[in-house]
Amino acid sequence: MKPFRRRRRGTVTAVFELNEAQLLVNLASQVVELLQDRNAPSESEPDPLAQMIGMTGPVLPPEDPVLARLLPDAYRDDPTEAAEFRRFTEQSLTATKVGNARVLIECLEAGGLDVGAKNVEVELDATQVMGWLRALTDIRIALAVRLGIETEEDAERLAESDDEATVAMGDVFDWLGFVQETLVQVA
């Protein structure tokens, strides 16, 4: 990857190798799928009034640890308030996270991923930069949860693992941090 750079006209560009772009799209798509599965309609009949005014979101926290980090409780000490807050906000938060991941995917596709180019160049405006930063954060959170990374020491432990797949995913986690860092530096 060639790091993000600011152009004179105010946009930000980067060049990814094809496999890097495919990896980013794959990871972002997995986050989208996970979030959308959470918001699949329930089998119970929703309250028509609640449905009319957009109060039909889930009230229980997610069981999946990744979703629990991506969609945390607003009130950890008050389950009733947390459920009420979740009911009003989770659907819009999920839609925002899905939208950010789709911005990342669409930019990579527009940059040449769809045509199978050797390199994929993205050019981002200020709004797309924010979408990318948020999507990269969500992807890194998802990976951190799956890999058990909570501290710097946990991340270092991955590099010393005997499991090649764990080491590889740790490398992906580190690389995503690099991508995010280069974008933050020019944003």
Short mmCIF file of N, CA, C and O in Angstrom, two decimals, residues 21-157:
data_model
loop_
_atom_site.label_atom_id
_atom_site.label_comp_id
_atom_site.label_asym_id
_atom_site.label_seq_id
_atom_site.Cartn_x
_atom_site.Cartn_y
_atom_site.Cartn_z
N ALA A 21 -6.96 -4.44 -1.23
CA ALA A 21 -8.30 -3.90 -1.45
C ALA A 21 -9.35 -4.98 -1.25
O ALA A 21 -10.40 -4.74 -0.64
N GLN A 22 -9.08 -6.18 -1.74
CA GLN A 22 -10.02 -7.29 -1.57
C GLN A 22 -10.19 -7.63 -0.09
O GLN A 22 -11.31 -7.91 0.36
N LEU A 23 -9.10 -7.60 0.66
CA LEU A 23 -9.17 -7.87 2.10
C LEU A 23 -10.03 -6.83 2.80
O LEU A 23 -10.89 -7.17 3.62
N LEU A 24 -9.81 -5.55 2.49
CA LEU A 24 -10.61 -4.49 3.10
C LEU A 24 -12.10 -4.66 2.79
O LEU A 24 -12.95 -4.52 3.68
N VAL A 25 -12.41 -4.97 1.54
CA VAL A 25 -13.81 -5.17 1.16
C VAL A 25 -14.40 -6.36 1.89
O VAL A 25 -15.53 -6.32 2.39
N ASN A 26 -13.63 -7.44 1.99
CA ASN A 26 -14.11 -8.64 2.68
C ASN A 26 -14.40 -8.35 4.15
O ASN A 26 -15.46 -8.71 4.67
N LEU A 27 -13.48 -7.68 4.82
CA LEU A 27 -13.66 -7.39 6.25
C LEU A 27 -14.82 -6.42 6.47
O LEU A 27 -15.64 -6.61 7.38
N ALA A 28 -14.91 -5.39 5.64
CA ALA A 28 -16.02 -4.43 5.76
C ALA A 28 -17.36 -5.13 5.50
O ALA A 28 -18.35 -4.87 6.19
N SER A 29 -17.38 -6.03 4.53
CA SER A 29 -18.61 -6.77 4.21
C SER A 29 -19.03 -7.67 5.37
O SER A 29 -20.23 -7.83 5.64
N GLN A 30 -18.05 -8.25 6.07
CA GLN A 30 -18.37 -9.07 7.23
C GLN A 30 -19.00 -8.24 8.35
O GLN A 30 -19.95 -8.69 9.00
N VAL A 31 -18.48 -7.04 8.55
CA VAL A 31 -19.07 -6.14 9.57
C VAL A 31 -20.49 -5.78 9.17
O VAL A 31 -21.41 -5.80 10.00
N VAL A 32 -20.71 -5.46 7.89
CA VAL A 32 -22.05 -5.13 7.40
C VAL A 32 -23.00 -6.30 7.66
O VAL A 32 -24.10 -6.11 8.18
N GLU A 33 -22.58 -7.48 7.29
CA GLU A 33 -23.42 -8.67 7.47
C GLU A 33 -23.77 -8.90 8.93
O GLU A 33 -24.91 -9.18 9.29
N LEU A 34 -22.79 -8.77 9.79
CA LEU A 34 -23.00 -8.96 11.23
C LEU A 34 -24.02 -7.96 11.76
O LEU A 34 -24.94 -8.31 12.49
N LEU A 35 -23.85 -6.70 11.37
CA LEU A 35 -24.77 -5.65 11.83
C LEU A 35 -26.17 -5.85 11.25
O LEU A 35 -27.17 -5.66 11.96
N GLN A 36 -26.27 -6.21 9.98
CA GLN A 36 -27.58 -6.38 9.37
C GLN A 36 -28.32 -7.59 9.94
O GLN A 36 -29.53 -7.55 10.08
N ASP A 37 -27.58 -8.65 10.28
CA ASP A 37 -28.23 -9.81 10.89
C ASP A 37 -28.85 -9.43 12.23
O ASP A 37 -29.91 -9.94 12.60
N ARG A 38 -28.22 -8.52 12.94
CA ARG A 38 -28.75 -8.05 14.23
C ARG A 38 -30.07 -7.32 14.04
O ARG A 38 -30.95 -7.38 14.87
N ASN A 39 -30.21 -6.60 12.93
CA ASN A 39 -31.41 -5.80 12.70
C ASN A 39 -32.45 -6.51 11.85
O ASN A 39 -33.39 -5.87 11.38
N ALA A 40 -32.29 -7.81 11.64
CA ALA A 40 -33.30 -8.55 10.89
C ALA A 40 -34.62 -8.47 11.65
O ALA A 40 -34.65 -8.50 12.88
N PRO A 41 -35.74 -8.35 10.91
CA PRO A 41 -37.03 -8.22 11.60
C PRO A 41 -37.33 -9.43 12.49
O PRO A 41 -37.04 -10.55 12.13
N SER A 42 -37.91 -9.14 13.64
CA SER A 42 -38.27 -10.23 14.55
C SER A 42 -39.59 -10.85 14.10
O SER A 42 -40.33 -10.27 13.32
N GLU A 43 -39.87 -12.00 14.64
CA GLU A 43 -41.08 -12.70 14.25
C GLU A 43 -42.31 -12.21 15.00
O GLU A 43 -43.42 -12.48 14.60
N SER A 44 -42.12 -11.46 16.08
CA SER A 44 -43.27 -10.96 16.82
C SER A 44 -43.84 -9.73 16.12
O SER A 44 -43.15 -9.02 15.41
N GLU A 45 -45.11 -9.49 16.34
CA GLU A 45 -45.79 -8.34 15.74
C GLU A 45 -45.38 -7.08 16.46
O GLU A 45 -45.58 -6.95 17.66
N PRO A 46 -44.78 -6.10 15.74
CA PRO A 46 -44.39 -4.86 16.41
C PRO A 46 -45.61 -4.00 16.71
O PRO A 46 -46.63 -4.08 16.04
N ASP A 47 -45.49 -3.18 17.72
CA ASP A 47 -46.53 -2.22 18.09
C ASP A 47 -46.66 -1.21 16.94
O ASP A 47 -45.68 -0.58 16.56
N PRO A 48 -47.87 -1.04 16.36
CA PRO A 48 -48.02 -0.14 15.21
C PRO A 48 -47.62 1.30 15.52
O PRO A 48 -47.02 1.96 14.68
N LEU A 49 -47.94 1.80 16.71
CA LEU A 49 -47.56 3.17 17.07
C LEU A 49 -46.04 3.28 17.17
O LEU A 49 -45.43 4.22 16.64
N ALA A 50 -45.41 2.34 17.83
CA ALA A 50 -43.96 2.35 17.96
C ALA A 50 -43.30 2.28 16.58
O ALA A 50 -42.31 2.95 16.32
N GLN A 51 -43.89 1.49 15.70
CA GLN A 51 -43.36 1.36 14.35
C GLN A 51 -43.49 2.67 13.58
O GLN A 51 -42.57 3.07 12.87
N MET A 52 -44.61 3.38 13.76
CA MET A 52 -44.84 4.66 13.07
C MET A 52 -43.81 5.72 13.47
O MET A 52 -43.39 6.52 12.65
N ILE A 53 -43.40 5.72 14.71
CA ILE A 53 -42.49 6.78 15.16
C ILE A 53 -41.06 6.27 15.35
O ILE A 53 -40.23 6.95 15.94
N GLY A 54 -40.75 5.09 14.79
CA GLY A 54 -39.39 4.60 14.77
C GLY A 54 -38.85 4.10 16.09
O GLY A 54 -37.67 4.25 16.36
N MET A 55 -39.69 3.51 16.91
CA MET A 55 -39.26 2.99 18.22
C MET A 55 -39.31 1.47 18.25
O MET A 55 -39.75 0.88 19.20
N THR A 56 -38.83 0.85 17.20
CA THR A 56 -38.95 -0.60 17.12
C THR A 56 -37.62 -1.33 17.22
O THR A 56 -37.53 -2.49 16.86
N GLY A 57 -36.61 -0.68 17.70
CA GLY A 57 -35.30 -1.31 17.80
C GLY A 57 -35.24 -2.35 18.89
O GLY A 57 -36.11 -2.43 19.76
N PRO A 58 -34.19 -3.16 18.88
CA PRO A 58 -34.00 -4.17 19.91
C PRO A 58 -33.83 -3.52 21.29
O PRO A 58 -33.37 -2.39 21.39
N VAL A 59 -34.21 -4.24 22.32
CA VAL A 59 -34.03 -3.74 23.68
C VAL A 59 -32.97 -4.53 24.44
O VAL A 59 -32.41 -4.04 25.40
N LEU A 60 -32.70 -5.74 24.00
CA LEU A 60 -31.69 -6.56 24.66
C LEU A 60 -30.33 -6.34 24.02
O LEU A 60 -30.22 -6.18 22.81
N PRO A 61 -29.28 -6.34 24.83
CA PRO A 61 -27.94 -6.19 24.25
C PRO A 61 -27.59 -7.40 23.40
O PRO A 61 -28.10 -8.50 23.63
N PRO A 62 -26.72 -7.23 22.43
CA PRO A 62 -26.33 -8.35 21.58
C PRO A 62 -25.60 -9.42 22.37
O PRO A 62 -24.88 -9.11 23.32
N GLU A 63 -25.79 -10.67 21.97
CA GLU A 63 -25.07 -11.77 22.61
C GLU A 63 -23.67 -11.93 22.02
O GLU A 63 -22.75 -12.32 22.71
N ASP A 64 -23.54 -11.64 20.74
CA ASP A 64 -22.24 -11.74 20.07
C ASP A 64 -21.29 -10.70 20.67
O ASP A 64 -21.63 -9.51 20.72
N PRO A 65 -20.11 -11.11 21.12
CA PRO A 65 -19.18 -10.16 21.74
C PRO A 65 -18.76 -9.01 20.82
O PRO A 65 -18.53 -7.90 21.27
N VAL A 66 -18.66 -9.28 19.51
CA VAL A 66 -18.30 -8.21 18.58
C VAL A 66 -19.41 -7.17 18.53
O VAL A 66 -19.17 -5.97 18.63
N LEU A 67 -20.65 -7.63 18.40
CA LEU A 67 -21.77 -6.70 18.38
C LEU A 67 -21.90 -5.96 19.71
O LEU A 67 -22.27 -4.78 19.73
N ALA A 68 -21.59 -6.63 20.79
CA ALA A 68 -21.65 -5.97 22.10
C ALA A 68 -20.65 -4.81 22.17
O ALA A 68 -20.92 -3.80 22.83
N ARG A 69 -19.51 -4.93 21.50
CA ARG A 69 -18.54 -3.82 21.46
C ARG A 69 -18.95 -2.76 20.44
O ARG A 69 -18.72 -1.57 20.66
N LEU A 70 -19.51 -3.18 19.31
CA LEU A 70 -19.92 -2.21 18.30
C LEU A 70 -21.19 -1.46 18.70
O LEU A 70 -21.38 -0.31 18.29
N LEU A 71 -22.04 -2.12 19.48
CA LEU A 71 -23.32 -1.54 19.91
C LEU A 71 -23.44 -1.65 21.43
O LEU A 71 -24.30 -2.36 21.95
N PRO A 72 -22.61 -0.94 22.16
CA PRO A 72 -22.57 -1.11 23.62
C PRO A 72 -23.79 -0.51 24.33
O PRO A 72 -24.49 0.33 23.77
N ASP A 73 -24.01 -0.96 25.56
CA ASP A 73 -25.06 -0.38 26.40
C ASP A 73 -24.69 1.05 26.76
O ASP A 73 -23.53 1.35 27.07
N ALA A 74 -25.67 1.93 26.74
CA ALA A 74 -25.44 3.33 27.13
C ALA A 74 -25.38 3.47 28.64
O ALA A 74 -24.71 4.37 29.16
N TYR A 75 -26.11 2.61 29.36
CA TYR A 75 -26.16 2.66 30.82
C TYR A 75 -25.80 1.28 31.36
O TYR A 75 -26.65 0.40 31.44
N ARG A 76 -24.56 1.09 31.73
CA ARG A 76 -24.11 -0.22 32.18
C ARG A 76 -24.71 -0.63 33.51
O ARG A 76 -24.88 -1.81 33.78
N ASP A 77 -25.05 0.35 34.35
CA ASP A 77 -25.56 0.04 35.69
C ASP A 77 -27.08 0.03 35.77
O ASP A 77 -27.63 -0.21 36.85
N ASP A 78 -27.75 0.33 34.66
CA ASP A 78 -29.21 0.40 34.68
C ASP A 78 -29.77 -0.29 33.43
O ASP A 78 -29.94 0.33 32.38
N PRO A 79 -30.07 -1.60 33.54
CA PRO A 79 -30.54 -2.34 32.38
C PRO A 79 -31.83 -1.80 31.77
O PRO A 79 -32.02 -1.85 30.55
N THR A 80 -32.70 -1.25 32.59
CA THR A 80 -33.96 -0.70 32.08
C THR A 80 -33.69 0.51 31.19
O THR A 80 -34.23 0.62 30.08
N GLU A 81 -32.87 1.43 31.69
CA GLU A 81 -32.53 2.62 30.90
C GLU A 81 -31.72 2.23 29.66
O GLU A 81 -31.91 2.81 28.59
N ALA A 82 -30.85 1.26 29.81
CA ALA A 82 -30.05 0.81 28.66
C ALA A 82 -30.96 0.24 27.58
O ALA A 82 -30.76 0.52 26.39
N ALA A 83 -31.95 -0.54 27.98
CA ALA A 83 -32.89 -1.13 27.01
C ALA A 83 -33.69 -0.04 26.30
O ALA A 83 -33.88 -0.09 25.09
N GLU A 84 -34.14 0.94 27.05
CA GLU A 84 -34.92 2.02 26.46
C GLU A 84 -34.07 2.83 25.48
O GLU A 84 -34.50 3.16 24.38
N PHE A 85 -32.85 3.14 25.88
CA PHE A 85 -31.94 3.89 25.01
C PHE A 85 -31.64 3.09 23.74
O PHE A 85 -31.66 3.62 22.64
N ARG A 86 -31.39 1.80 23.91
CA ARG A 86 -31.10 0.91 22.77
C ARG A 86 -32.28 0.89 21.79
O ARG A 86 -32.10 0.94 20.58
N ARG A 87 -33.49 0.83 22.33
CA ARG A 87 -34.68 0.76 21.49
C ARG A 87 -34.78 1.98 20.58
O ARG A 87 -35.19 1.89 19.42
N PHE A 88 -34.37 3.14 21.08
CA PHE A 88 -34.47 4.38 20.31
C PHE A 88 -33.27 4.63 19.39
O PHE A 88 -33.38 5.39 18.44
N THR A 89 -32.12 4.04 19.69
CA THR A 89 -30.90 4.44 18.97
C THR A 89 -30.20 3.35 18.18
O THR A 89 -29.44 3.67 17.27
N GLU A 90 -30.43 2.09 18.49
CA GLU A 90 -29.62 1.04 17.87
C GLU A 90 -29.80 0.98 16.36
O GLU A 90 -28.83 0.79 15.62
N GLN A 91 -31.02 1.13 15.89
CA GLN A 91 -31.22 1.03 14.45
C GLN A 91 -30.48 2.14 13.69
O GLN A 91 -29.87 1.88 12.65
N SER A 92 -30.50 3.35 14.20
CA SER A 92 -29.81 4.43 13.50
C SER A 92 -28.29 4.26 13.62
O SER A 92 -27.55 4.54 12.67
N LEU A 93 -27.80 3.81 14.78
CA LEU A 93 -26.38 3.56 14.94
C LEU A 93 -25.92 2.46 13.98
O LEU A 93 -24.88 2.58 13.31
N THR A 94 -26.70 1.41 13.88
CA THR A 94 -26.38 0.32 12.97
C THR A 94 -26.38 0.81 11.53
O THR A 94 -25.46 0.50 10.76
N ALA A 95 -27.38 1.59 11.15
CA ALA A 95 -27.45 2.12 9.79
C ALA A 95 -26.24 3.00 9.47
O ALA A 95 -25.70 2.94 8.36
N THR A 96 -25.80 3.78 10.44
CA THR A 96 -24.63 4.62 10.24
C THR A 96 -23.38 3.78 10.05
O THR A 96 -22.56 4.03 9.15
N LYS A 97 -23.21 2.75 10.87
CA LYS A 97 -22.05 1.88 10.76
C LYS A 97 -22.05 1.12 9.42
O LYS A 97 -21.01 0.99 8.77
N VAL A 98 -23.21 0.65 9.01
CA VAL A 98 -23.32 -0.03 7.72
C VAL A 98 -23.00 0.96 6.59
O VAL A 98 -22.27 0.63 5.65
N GLY A 99 -23.51 2.17 6.70
CA GLY A 99 -23.24 3.19 5.68
C GLY A 99 -21.75 3.50 5.57
O GLY A 99 -21.22 3.65 4.47
N ASN A 100 -21.07 3.60 6.70
CA ASN A 100 -19.62 3.86 6.68
C ASN A 100 -18.87 2.72 6.00
O ASN A 100 -17.97 2.97 5.18
N ALA A 101 -19.22 1.49 6.31
CA ALA A 101 -18.57 0.34 5.68
C ALA A 101 -18.85 0.33 4.18
O ALA A 101 -17.95 0.02 3.38
N ARG A 102 -20.04 0.70 3.79
CA ARG A 102 -20.37 0.73 2.36
C ARG A 102 -19.60 1.83 1.63
O ARG A 102 -19.25 1.66 0.46
N VAL A 103 -19.34 2.94 2.29
CA VAL A 103 -18.51 4.00 1.68
C VAL A 103 -17.13 3.43 1.36
O VAL A 103 -16.62 3.62 0.26
N LEU A 104 -16.54 2.72 2.31
CA LEU A 104 -15.24 2.11 2.10
C LEU A 104 -15.29 1.15 0.91
O LEU A 104 -14.44 1.21 0.01
N ILE A 105 -16.27 0.28 0.90
CA ILE A 105 -16.41 -0.71 -0.17
C ILE A 105 -16.59 -0.02 -1.52
O ILE A 105 -15.93 -0.36 -2.51
N GLU A 106 -17.49 0.95 -1.58
CA GLU A 106 -17.78 1.63 -2.86
C GLU A 106 -16.58 2.40 -3.38
O GLU A 106 -16.33 2.42 -4.58
N CYS A 107 -15.80 3.02 -2.49
CA CYS A 107 -14.60 3.74 -2.93
C CYS A 107 -13.58 2.79 -3.53
O CYS A 107 -12.94 3.10 -4.54
N LEU A 108 -13.40 1.63 -2.91
CA LEU A 108 -12.46 0.65 -3.44
C LEU A 108 -12.94 0.10 -4.78
O LEU A 108 -12.14 -0.10 -5.70
N GLU A 109 -14.24 -0.14 -4.89
CA GLU A 109 -14.78 -0.62 -6.16
C GLU A 109 -14.60 0.43 -7.25
O GLU A 109 -14.21 0.12 -8.37
N ALA A 110 -14.86 1.69 -6.93
CA ALA A 110 -14.70 2.77 -7.90
C ALA A 110 -13.23 2.98 -8.27
O ALA A 110 -12.93 3.46 -9.37
N GLY A 111 -12.33 2.60 -7.38
CA GLY A 111 -10.90 2.77 -7.62
C GLY A 111 -10.27 1.70 -8.47
O GLY A 111 -9.06 1.71 -8.70
N GLY A 112 -11.05 0.74 -8.93
CA GLY A 112 -10.52 -0.28 -9.83
C GLY A 112 -10.69 -1.70 -9.37
O GLY A 112 -10.33 -2.63 -10.08
N LEU A 113 -11.24 -1.91 -8.18
CA LEU A 113 -11.41 -3.28 -7.68
C LEU A 113 -12.34 -4.08 -8.58
O LEU A 113 -12.08 -5.24 -8.87
N ASP A 114 -13.39 -3.45 -9.07
CA ASP A 114 -14.36 -4.15 -9.92
C ASP A 114 -13.77 -4.62 -11.24
O ASP A 114 -14.22 -5.61 -11.81
N VAL A 115 -12.78 -3.90 -11.75
CA VAL A 115 -12.21 -4.27 -13.04
C VAL A 115 -10.97 -5.15 -12.90
O VAL A 115 -10.33 -5.48 -13.89
N GLY A 116 -10.63 -5.49 -11.67
CA GLY A 116 -9.51 -6.39 -11.43
C GLY A 116 -8.15 -5.77 -11.72
O GLY A 116 -7.22 -6.44 -12.11
N ALA A 117 -8.05 -4.47 -11.51
CA ALA A 117 -6.78 -3.78 -11.73
C ALA A 117 -5.71 -4.32 -10.78
O ALA A 117 -6.02 -4.83 -9.71
N LYS A 118 -4.46 -4.16 -11.17
CA LYS A 118 -3.35 -4.62 -10.32
C LYS A 118 -3.30 -3.80 -9.04
O LYS A 118 -3.03 -4.33 -7.96
N ASN A 119 -3.55 -2.51 -9.16
CA ASN A 119 -3.60 -1.61 -8.02
C ASN A 119 -4.95 -0.91 -7.99
O ASN A 119 -5.56 -0.69 -9.04
N VAL A 120 -5.38 -0.57 -6.80
CA VAL A 120 -6.67 0.10 -6.62
C VAL A 120 -6.38 1.45 -5.97
O VAL A 120 -5.85 1.51 -4.86
N GLU A 121 -6.70 2.52 -6.70
CA GLU A 121 -6.45 3.86 -6.18
C GLU A 121 -7.77 4.47 -5.73
O GLU A 121 -8.76 4.47 -6.47
N VAL A 122 -7.77 4.98 -4.50
CA VAL A 122 -8.95 5.65 -3.98
C VAL A 122 -8.66 7.13 -3.82
O VAL A 122 -7.55 7.52 -3.49
N GLU A 123 -9.67 7.93 -4.08
CA GLU A 123 -9.60 9.36 -3.85
C GLU A 123 -10.83 9.72 -3.01
O GLU A 123 -11.97 9.49 -3.43
N LEU A 124 -10.57 10.25 -1.82
CA LEU A 124 -11.63 10.48 -0.85
C LEU A 124 -11.83 11.97 -0.59
O LEU A 124 -10.84 12.70 -0.40
N ASP A 125 -13.10 12.39 -0.53
CA ASP A 125 -13.39 13.74 -0.07
C ASP A 125 -13.51 13.71 1.45
O ASP A 125 -13.37 12.65 2.07
N ALA A 126 -13.77 14.85 2.07
CA ALA A 126 -13.78 14.93 3.53
C ALA A 126 -14.83 14.01 4.15
O ALA A 126 -14.58 13.36 5.18
N THR A 127 -15.99 13.90 3.55
CA THR A 127 -17.06 13.03 4.07
C THR A 127 -16.65 11.56 3.98
O THR A 127 -16.86 10.79 4.91
N GLN A 128 -16.05 11.19 2.86
CA GLN A 128 -15.61 9.81 2.69
C GLN A 128 -14.47 9.47 3.65
O GLN A 128 -14.41 8.35 4.15
N VAL A 129 -13.59 10.43 3.92
CA VAL A 129 -12.50 10.20 4.88
C VAL A 129 -13.10 9.82 6.23
O VAL A 129 -12.66 8.85 6.87
N MET A 130 -14.10 10.55 6.68
CA MET A 130 -14.72 10.23 7.97
C MET A 130 -15.38 8.86 7.94
O MET A 130 -15.30 8.10 8.91
N GLY A 131 -16.04 8.52 6.85
CA GLY A 131 -16.64 7.19 6.72
C GLY A 131 -15.59 6.10 6.79
O GLY A 131 -15.78 5.07 7.45
N TRP A 132 -14.47 6.30 6.10
CA TRP A 132 -13.37 5.33 6.13
C TRP A 132 -12.83 5.18 7.54
O TRP A 132 -12.61 4.06 8.00
N LEU A 133 -12.57 6.29 8.22
CA LEU A 133 -12.02 6.22 9.57
C LEU A 133 -12.95 5.45 10.50
O LEU A 133 -12.50 4.60 11.29
N ARG A 134 -14.22 5.73 10.41
CA ARG A 134 -15.19 5.02 11.26
C ARG A 134 -15.29 3.54 10.90
O ARG A 134 -15.37 2.68 11.78
N ALA A 135 -15.29 3.24 9.61
CA ALA A 135 -15.37 1.84 9.17
C ALA A 135 -14.12 1.07 9.60
O ALA A 135 -14.22 -0.07 10.07
N LEU A 136 -12.94 1.69 9.44
CA LEU A 136 -11.71 1.03 9.87
C LEU A 136 -11.71 0.78 11.38
O LEU A 136 -11.26 -0.28 11.84
N THR A 137 -12.25 1.73 12.14
CA THR A 137 -12.36 1.53 13.59
C THR A 137 -13.25 0.34 13.90
O THR A 137 -12.90 -0.52 14.73
N ASP A 138 -14.40 0.25 13.24
CA ASP A 138 -15.32 -0.87 13.48
C ASP A 138 -14.68 -2.21 13.10
O ASP A 138 -14.83 -3.21 13.81
N ILE A 139 -13.96 -2.23 11.98
CA ILE A 139 -13.29 -3.47 11.56
C ILE A 139 -12.24 -3.87 12.59
O ILE A 139 -12.14 -5.04 12.98
N ARG A 140 -11.45 -2.90 13.05
CA ARG A 140 -10.41 -3.20 14.03
C ARG A 140 -11.02 -3.64 15.36
O ARG A 140 -10.48 -4.54 16.03
N ILE A 141 -12.13 -3.05 15.76
CA ILE A 141 -12.81 -3.50 16.99
C ILE A 141 -13.25 -4.95 16.83
O ILE A 141 -13.05 -5.77 17.73
N ALA A 142 -13.85 -5.27 15.70
CA ALA A 142 -14.32 -6.64 15.46
C ALA A 142 -13.16 -7.63 15.52
O ALA A 142 -13.26 -8.68 16.17
N LEU A 143 -12.06 -7.29 14.86
CA LEU A 143 -10.89 -8.18 14.90
C LEU A 143 -10.32 -8.30 16.31
O LEU A 143 -9.94 -9.39 16.74
N ALA A 144 -10.23 -7.18 17.00
CA ALA A 144 -9.68 -7.19 18.37
C ALA A 144 -10.50 -8.11 19.28
O ALA A 144 -9.93 -8.88 20.06
N VAL A 145 -11.81 -8.04 19.16
CA VAL A 145 -12.66 -8.90 19.99
C VAL A 145 -12.43 -10.36 19.64
O VAL A 145 -12.23 -11.20 20.53
N ARG A 146 -12.42 -10.68 18.36
CA ARG A 146 -12.24 -12.08 17.94
C ARG A 146 -10.86 -12.62 18.32
O ARG A 146 -10.72 -13.80 18.62
N LEU A 147 -9.86 -11.73 18.31
CA LEU A 147 -8.50 -12.16 18.64
C LEU A 147 -8.17 -12.05 20.13
O LEU A 147 -7.10 -12.45 20.56
N GLY A 148 -9.08 -11.49 20.91
CA GLY A 148 -8.86 -11.33 22.34
C GLY A 148 -7.89 -10.22 22.69
O GLY A 148 -7.20 -10.29 23.70
N ILE A 149 -7.85 -9.19 21.85
CA ILE A 149 -6.95 -8.06 22.10
C ILE A 149 -7.67 -7.02 22.94
O ILE A 149 -8.65 -6.43 22.50
N GLU A 150 -7.18 -6.83 24.16
CA GLU A 150 -7.71 -5.78 25.03
C GLU A 150 -6.62 -4.81 25.47
O GLU A 150 -6.90 -3.70 25.88
N THR A 151 -5.37 -5.26 25.40
CA THR A 151 -4.24 -4.44 25.82
C THR A 151 -3.13 -4.54 24.77
O THR A 151 -3.16 -5.41 23.89
N GLU A 152 -2.14 -3.69 24.91
CA GLU A 152 -0.96 -3.72 24.04
C GLU A 152 -0.25 -5.08 24.16
O GLU A 152 0.22 -5.63 23.17
N GLU A 153 -0.22 -5.61 25.37
CA GLU A 153 0.43 -6.91 25.60
C GLU A 153 -0.29 -8.03 24.85
O GLU A 153 0.34 -8.96 24.35
N ASP A 154 -1.63 -7.93 24.79
CA ASP A 154 -2.40 -8.93 24.04
C ASP A 154 -2.01 -8.91 22.57
O ASP A 154 -1.87 -9.96 21.93
N ALA A 155 -1.84 -7.72 22.02
CA ALA A 155 -1.45 -7.60 20.61
C ALA A 155 -0.06 -8.17 20.37
O ALA A 155 0.17 -8.85 19.37
N GLU A 156 0.85 -7.92 21.29
CA GLU A 156 2.20 -8.46 21.17
C GLU A 156 2.20 -9.98 21.29
O GLU A 156 2.99 -10.66 20.62
N ARG A 157 1.32 -10.50 22.14
CA ARG A 157 1.22 -11.95 22.34
C ARG A 157 0.86 -12.66 21.03
O ARG A 157 1.32 -13.77 20.77
#
